[in-house]
Amino acid sequence: MDDLDEHLLARLRDNARAPVAELARALGLSRTTVQSRLAKLERSGIIAGYAVRLAGAYEAGRVHAFIMLTVEPKQAAAVTAALKRMPAVRRLQSVSGPFDMIATVEAAGVAEMDATIDEIGAVKGVERTNTSLVLSTKFDR
């Protein structure tokens, strides 16, 4: 990985569907060089895939939250497996500090979010949760 690869990844974070020619122009490289670098990043596993970014208007109507979890000793794997089966849980991270994990959750509305929080709290191995609702997103990369 060099600075050009980092710049290429930054462009792809902005628009993963950007044509190779557009990426090449923006980076001052040939199309062949960009294609070669993309292939290398994919082969090495740095680029694991390409994703869909939803429109702000769609996202604005949804409720997002960060749910911090305290997990009973030796229950992290079971809690992880249970939360992985919940479609509303978009991301689960193990963290240091007063909590063991943080779940990023998305719901269609407040009632659905409330039910999801209850469902997470009822998972065997979850001692307690602490939820912060997202009020607004200042930027997203």
PDB file of N, CA and C in Angstrom, residues 16-74:
ATOM      1  N   ALA A  16     -18.124   3.932  -4.955  1.00  0.00           N
ATOM      2  CA  ALA A  16     -17.583   2.623  -5.310  1.00  0.00           C
ATOM      3  C   ALA A  16     -17.904   2.234  -6.755  1.00  0.00           C
ATOM      4  N   ARG A  17     -18.848   2.933  -7.374  1.00  0.00           N
ATOM      5  CA  ARG A  17     -19.214   2.624  -8.764  1.00  0.00           C
ATOM      6  C   ARG A  17     -18.530   3.548  -9.766  1.00  0.00           C
ATOM      7  N   ALA A  18     -17.594   4.344  -9.307  1.00  0.00           N
ATOM      8  CA  ALA A  18     -16.902   5.257 -10.221  1.00  0.00           C
ATOM      9  C   ALA A  18     -16.196   4.457 -11.310  1.00  0.00           C
ATOM     10  N   PRO A  19     -16.349   4.866 -12.565  1.00  0.00           N
ATOM     11  CA  PRO A  19     -15.667   4.160 -13.652  1.00  0.00           C
ATOM     12  C   PRO A  19     -14.152   4.292 -13.500  1.00  0.00           C
ATOM     13  N   VAL A  20     -13.445   3.292 -13.976  1.00  0.00           N
ATOM     14  CA  VAL A  20     -11.986   3.289 -13.890  1.00  0.00           C
ATOM     15  C   VAL A  20     -11.416   4.536 -14.578  1.00  0.00           C
ATOM     16  N   ALA A  21     -11.995   4.937 -15.708  1.00  0.00           N
ATOM     17  CA  ALA A  21     -11.500   6.118 -16.424  1.00  0.00           C
ATOM     18  C   ALA A  21     -11.608   7.366 -15.550  1.00  0.00           C
ATOM     19  N   GLU A  22     -12.712   7.496 -14.808  1.00  0.00           N
ATOM     20  CA  GLU A  22     -12.894   8.646 -13.921  1.00  0.00           C
ATOM     21  C   GLU A  22     -11.865   8.617 -12.783  1.00  0.00           C
ATOM     22  N   LEU A  23     -11.652   7.444 -12.219  1.00  0.00           N
ATOM     23  CA  LEU A  23     -10.651   7.301 -11.155  1.00  0.00           C
ATOM     24  C   LEU A  23      -9.259   7.652 -11.678  1.00  0.00           C
ATOM     25  N   ALA A  24      -8.960   7.176 -12.880  1.00  0.00           N
ATOM     26  CA  ALA A  24      -7.652   7.449 -13.483  1.00  0.00           C
ATOM     27  C   ALA A  24      -7.439   8.946 -13.683  1.00  0.00           C
ATOM     28  N   ARG A  25      -8.457   9.644 -14.200  1.00  0.00           N
ATOM     29  CA  ARG A  25      -8.348  11.094 -14.399  1.00  0.00           C
ATOM     30  C   ARG A  25      -8.124  11.805 -13.066  1.00  0.00           C
ATOM     31  N   ALA A  26      -8.899  11.424 -12.053  1.00  0.00           N
ATOM     32  CA  ALA A  26      -8.805  12.084 -10.746  1.00  0.00           C
ATOM     33  C   ALA A  26      -7.436  11.873 -10.096  1.00  0.00           C
ATOM     34  N   LEU A  27      -6.827  10.723 -10.360  1.00  0.00           N
ATOM     35  CA  LEU A  27      -5.541  10.409  -9.731  1.00  0.00           C
ATOM     36  C   LEU A  27      -4.344  10.734 -10.635  1.00  0.00           C
ATOM     37  N   GLY A  28      -4.623  11.135 -11.883  1.00  0.00           N
ATOM     38  CA  GLY A  28      -3.540  11.446 -12.810  1.00  0.00           C
ATOM     39  C   GLY A  28      -2.774  10.211 -13.249  1.00  0.00           C
ATOM     40  N   LEU A  29      -3.492   9.089 -13.375  1.00  0.00           N
ATOM     41  CA  LEU A  29      -2.885   7.819 -13.777  1.00  0.00           C
ATOM     42  C   LEU A  29      -3.554   7.298 -15.034  1.00  0.00           C
ATOM     43  N   SER A  30      -2.950   6.279 -15.643  1.00  0.00           N
ATOM     44  CA  SER A  30      -3.583   5.644 -16.796  1.00  0.00           C
ATOM     45  C   SER A  30      -4.661   4.670 -16.300  1.00  0.00           C
ATOM     46  N   ARG A  31      -5.607   4.362 -17.195  1.00  0.00           N
ATOM     47  CA  ARG A  31      -6.655   3.385 -16.842  1.00  0.00           C
ATOM     48  C   ARG A  31      -6.026   2.038 -16.500  1.00  0.00           C
ATOM     49  N   THR A  32      -5.024   1.641 -17.248  1.00  0.00           N
ATOM     50  CA  THR A  32      -4.375   0.350 -17.017  1.00  0.00           C
ATOM     51  C   THR A  32      -3.746   0.291 -15.633  1.00  0.00           C
ATOM     52  N   THR A  33      -3.116   1.379 -15.226  1.00  0.00           N
ATOM     53  CA  THR A  33      -2.493   1.422 -13.904  1.00  0.00           C
ATOM     54  C   THR A  33      -3.560   1.306 -12.813  1.00  0.00           C
ATOM     55  N   VAL A  34      -4.669   2.021 -12.965  1.00  0.00           N
ATOM     56  CA  VAL A  34      -5.746   1.962 -11.973  1.00  0.00           C
ATOM     57  C   VAL A  34      -6.346   0.560 -11.940  1.00  0.00           C
ATOM     58  N   GLN A  35      -6.607  -0.036 -13.107  1.00  0.00           N
ATOM     59  CA  GLN A  35      -7.143  -1.396 -13.145  1.00  0.00           C
ATOM     60  C   GLN A  35      -6.195  -2.376 -12.460  1.00  0.00           C
ATOM     61  N   SER A  36      -4.910  -2.219 -12.710  1.00  0.00           N
ATOM     62  CA  SER A  36      -3.912  -3.094 -12.098  1.00  0.00           C
ATOM     63  C   SER A  36      -3.892  -2.932 -10.578  1.00  0.00           C
ATOM     64  N   ARG A  37      -3.951  -1.694 -10.122  1.00  0.00           N
ATOM     65  CA  ARG A  37      -3.957  -1.441  -8.676  1.00  0.00           C
ATOM     66  C   ARG A  37      -5.234  -1.986  -8.029  1.00  0.00           C
ATOM     67  N   LEU A  38      -6.368  -1.815  -8.687  1.00  0.00           N
ATOM     68  CA  LEU A  38      -7.627  -2.357  -8.154  1.00  0.00           C
ATOM     69  C   LEU A  38      -7.551  -3.878  -8.052  1.00  0.00           C
ATOM     70  N   ALA A  39      -7.048  -4.513  -9.088  1.00  0.00           N
ATOM     71  CA  ALA A  39      -6.922  -5.974  -9.076  1.00  0.00           C
ATOM     72  C   ALA A  39      -6.004  -6.421  -7.942  1.00  0.00           C
ATOM     73  N   LYS A  40      -4.895  -5.708  -7.747  1.00  0.00           N
ATOM     74  CA  LYS A  40      -3.943  -6.040  -6.673  1.00  0.00           C
ATOM     75  C   LYS A  40      -4.613  -5.873  -5.302  1.00  0.00           C
ATOM     76  N   LEU A  41      -5.369  -4.789  -5.119  1.00  0.00           N
ATOM     77  CA  LEU A  41      -6.054  -4.549  -3.840  1.00  0.00           C
ATOM     78  C   LEU A  41      -7.126  -5.601  -3.583  1.00  0.00           C
ATOM     79  N   GLU A  42      -7.796  -6.046  -4.644  1.00  0.00           N
ATOM     80  CA  GLU A  42      -8.802  -7.100  -4.494  1.00  0.00           C
ATOM     81  C   GLU A  42      -8.143  -8.444  -4.174  1.00  0.00           C
ATOM     82  N   ARG A  43      -7.095  -8.794  -4.892  1.00  0.00           N
ATOM     83  CA  ARG A  43      -6.385 -10.060  -4.659  1.00  0.00           C
ATOM     84  C   ARG A  43      -5.813 -10.142  -3.252  1.00  0.00           C
ATOM     85  N   SER A  44      -5.279  -9.026  -2.764  1.00  0.00           N
ATOM     86  CA  SER A  44      -4.654  -9.024  -1.440  1.00  0.00           C
ATOM     87  C   SER A  44      -5.689  -8.988  -0.314  1.00  0.00           C
ATOM     88  N   GLY A  45      -6.955  -8.787  -0.674  1.00  0.00           N
ATOM     89  CA  GLY A  45      -8.013  -8.769   0.338  1.00  0.00           C
ATOM     90  C   GLY A  45      -8.240  -7.412   0.966  1.00  0.00           C
ATOM     91  N   ILE A  46      -7.505  -6.398   0.536  1.00  0.00           N
ATOM     92  CA  ILE A  46      -7.731  -5.049   1.070  1.00  0.00           C
ATOM     93  C   ILE A  46      -9.110  -4.565   0.640  1.00  0.00           C
ATOM     94  N   ILE A  47      -9.446  -4.789  -0.623  1.00  0.00           N
ATOM     95  CA  ILE A  47     -10.814  -4.535  -1.080  1.00  0.00           C
ATOM     96  C   ILE A  47     -11.531  -5.878  -1.024  1.00  0.00           C
ATOM     97  N   ALA A  48     -12.475  -5.973  -0.089  1.00  0.00           N
ATOM     98  CA  ALA A  48     -13.205  -7.229   0.109  1.00  0.00           C
ATOM     99  C   ALA A  48     -14.507  -7.257  -0.685  1.00  0.00           C
ATOM    100  N   GLY A  49     -14.933  -6.104  -1.167  1.00  0.00           N
ATOM    101  CA  GLY A  49     -16.173  -6.036  -1.921  1.00  0.00           C
ATOM    102  C   GLY A  49     -16.603  -4.599  -2.082  1.00  0.00           C
ATOM    103  N   TYR A  50     -17.702  -4.417  -2.757  1.00  0.00           N
ATOM    104  CA  TYR A  50     -18.243  -3.093  -3.010  1.00  0.00           C
ATOM    105  C   TYR A  50     -19.652  -3.070  -2.443  1.00  0.00           C
ATOM    106  N   ALA A  51     -20.063  -1.940  -1.876  1.00  0.00           N
ATOM    107  CA  ALA A  51     -21.327  -1.891  -1.152  1.00  0.00           C
ATOM    108  C   ALA A  51     -22.247  -0.794  -1.687  1.00  0.00           C
ATOM    109  N   VAL A  52     -23.484  -0.878  -1.267  1.00  0.00           N
ATOM    110  CA  VAL A  52     -24.494   0.115  -1.620  1.00  0.00           C
ATOM    111  C   VAL A  52     -24.557   1.170  -0.520  1.00  0.00           C
ATOM    112  N   ARG A  53     -24.566   2.429  -0.909  1.00  0.00           N
ATOM    113  CA  ARG A  53     -24.793   3.521   0.040  1.00  0.00           C
ATOM    114  C   ARG A  53     -26.197   4.041  -0.235  1.00  0.00           C
ATOM    115  N   LEU A  54     -27.000   4.098   0.797  1.00  0.00           N
ATOM    116  CA  LEU A  54     -28.387   4.512   0.639  1.00  0.00           C
ATOM    117  C   LEU A  54     -28.497   6.035   0.636  1.00  0.00           C
ATOM    118  N   ALA A  55     -29.513   6.529  -0.048  1.00  0.00           N
ATOM    119  CA  ALA A  55     -29.731   7.968  -0.159  1.00  0.00           C
ATOM    120  C   ALA A  55     -30.048   8.571   1.201  1.00  0.00           C
ATOM    121  N   GLY A  56     -29.614   9.798   1.381  1.00  0.00           N
ATOM    122  CA  GLY A  56     -29.857  10.502   2.630  1.00  0.00           C
ATOM    123  C   GLY A  56     -31.332  10.606   2.966  1.00  0.00           C
ATOM    124  N   ALA A  57     -32.175  10.790   1.948  1.00  0.00           N
ATOM    125  CA  ALA A  57     -33.618  10.897   2.189  1.00  0.00           C
ATOM    126  C   ALA A  57     -34.173   9.601   2.771  1.00  0.00           C
ATOM    127  N   TYR A  58     -33.677   8.459   2.292  1.00  0.00           N
ATOM    128  CA  TYR A  58     -34.110   7.171   2.826  1.00  0.00           C
ATOM    129  C   TYR A  58     -33.597   7.004   4.254  1.00  0.00           C
ATOM    130  N   GLU A  59     -32.327   7.293   4.450  1.00  0.00           N
ATOM    131  CA  GLU A  59     -31.710   7.149   5.771  1.00  0.00           C
ATOM    132  C   GLU A  59     -32.342   8.079   6.799  1.00  0.00           C
ATOM    133  N   ALA A  60     -32.751   9.272   6.373  1.00  0.00           N
ATOM    134  CA  ALA A  60     -33.312  10.259   7.301  1.00  0.00           C
ATOM    135  C   ALA A  60     -34.586   9.751   7.961  1.00  0.00           C
ATOM    136  N   GLY A  61     -35.301   8.888   7.291  1.00  0.00           N
ATOM    137  CA  GLY A  61     -36.543   8.375   7.849  1.00  0.00           C
ATOM    138  C   GLY A  61     -36.348   7.182   8.774  1.00  0.00           C
ATOM    139  N   ARG A  62     -35.132   6.739   8.938  1.00  0.00           N
ATOM    140  CA  ARG A  62     -34.860   5.560   9.758  1.00  0.00           C
ATOM    141  C   ARG A  62     -34.252   5.985  11.091  1.00  0.00           C
ATOM    142  N   VAL A  63     -34.354   5.109  12.077  1.00  0.00           N
ATOM    143  CA  VAL A  63     -33.807   5.375  13.405  1.00  0.00           C
ATOM    144  C   VAL A  63     -32.529   4.557  13.552  1.00  0.00           C
ATOM    145  N   HIS A  64     -31.454   5.231  13.947  1.00  0.00           N
ATOM    146  CA  HIS A  64     -30.163   4.585  14.142  1.00  0.00           C
ATOM    147  C   HIS A  64     -29.761   4.712  15.603  1.00  0.00           C
ATOM    148  N   ALA A  65     -29.054   3.704  16.100  1.00  0.00           N
ATOM    149  CA  ALA A  65     -28.605   3.740  17.490  1.00  0.00           C
ATOM    150  C   ALA A  65     -27.304   2.981  17.647  1.00  0.00           C
ATOM    151  N   PHE A  66     -26.577   3.364  18.683  1.00  0.00           N
ATOM    152  CA  PHE A  66     -25.424   2.608  19.145  1.00  0.00           C
ATOM    153  C   PHE A  66     -25.823   1.991  20.468  1.00  0.00           C
ATOM    154  N   ILE A  67     -25.724   0.684  20.551  1.00  0.00           N
ATOM    155  CA  ILE A  67     -26.093  -0.016  21.778  1.00  0.00           C
ATOM    156  C   ILE A  67     -24.823  -0.618  22.363  1.00  0.00           C
ATOM    157  N   MET A  68     -24.438  -0.098  23.532  1.00  0.00           N
ATOM    158  CA  MET A  68     -23.265  -0.599  24.219  1.00  0.00           C
ATOM    159  C   MET A  68     -23.700  -1.775  25.086  1.00  0.00           C
ATOM    160  N   LEU A  69     -22.942  -2.873  25.030  1.00  0.00           N
ATOM    161  CA  LEU A  69     -23.310  -4.083  25.756  1.00  0.00           C
ATOM    162  C   LEU A  69     -22.236  -4.470  26.765  1.00  0.00           C
ATOM    163  N   THR A  70     -22.699  -4.893  27.923  1.00  0.00           N
ATOM    164  CA  THR A  70     -21.840  -5.558  28.893  1.00  0.00           C
ATOM    165  C   THR A  70     -22.212  -7.028  28.812  1.00  0.00           C
ATOM    166  N   VAL A  71     -21.201  -7.863  28.572  1.00  0.00           N
ATOM    167  CA  VAL A  71     -21.427  -9.280  28.330  1.00  0.00           C
ATOM    168  C   VAL A  71     -20.847 -10.104  29.481  1.00  0.00           C
ATOM    169  N   GLU A  72     -21.598 -11.126  29.869  1.00  0.00           N
ATOM    170  CA  GLU A  72     -21.125 -12.022  30.922  1.00  0.00           C
ATOM    171  C   GLU A  72     -19.826 -12.696  30.476  1.00  0.00           C
ATOM    172  N   PRO A  73     -18.948 -13.028  31.443  1.00  0.00           N
ATOM    173  CA  PRO A  73     -17.683 -13.682  31.077  1.00  0.00           C
ATOM    174  C   PRO A  73     -17.913 -14.936  30.235  1.00  0.00           C
ATOM    175  N   LYS A  74     -17.076 -15.092  29.229  1.00  0.00           N
ATOM    176  CA  LYS A  74     -17.062 -16.260  28.335  1.00  0.00           C
ATOM    177  C   LYS A  74     -18.338 -16.413  27.502  1.00  0.00           C
TER     178      LYS A  74
END
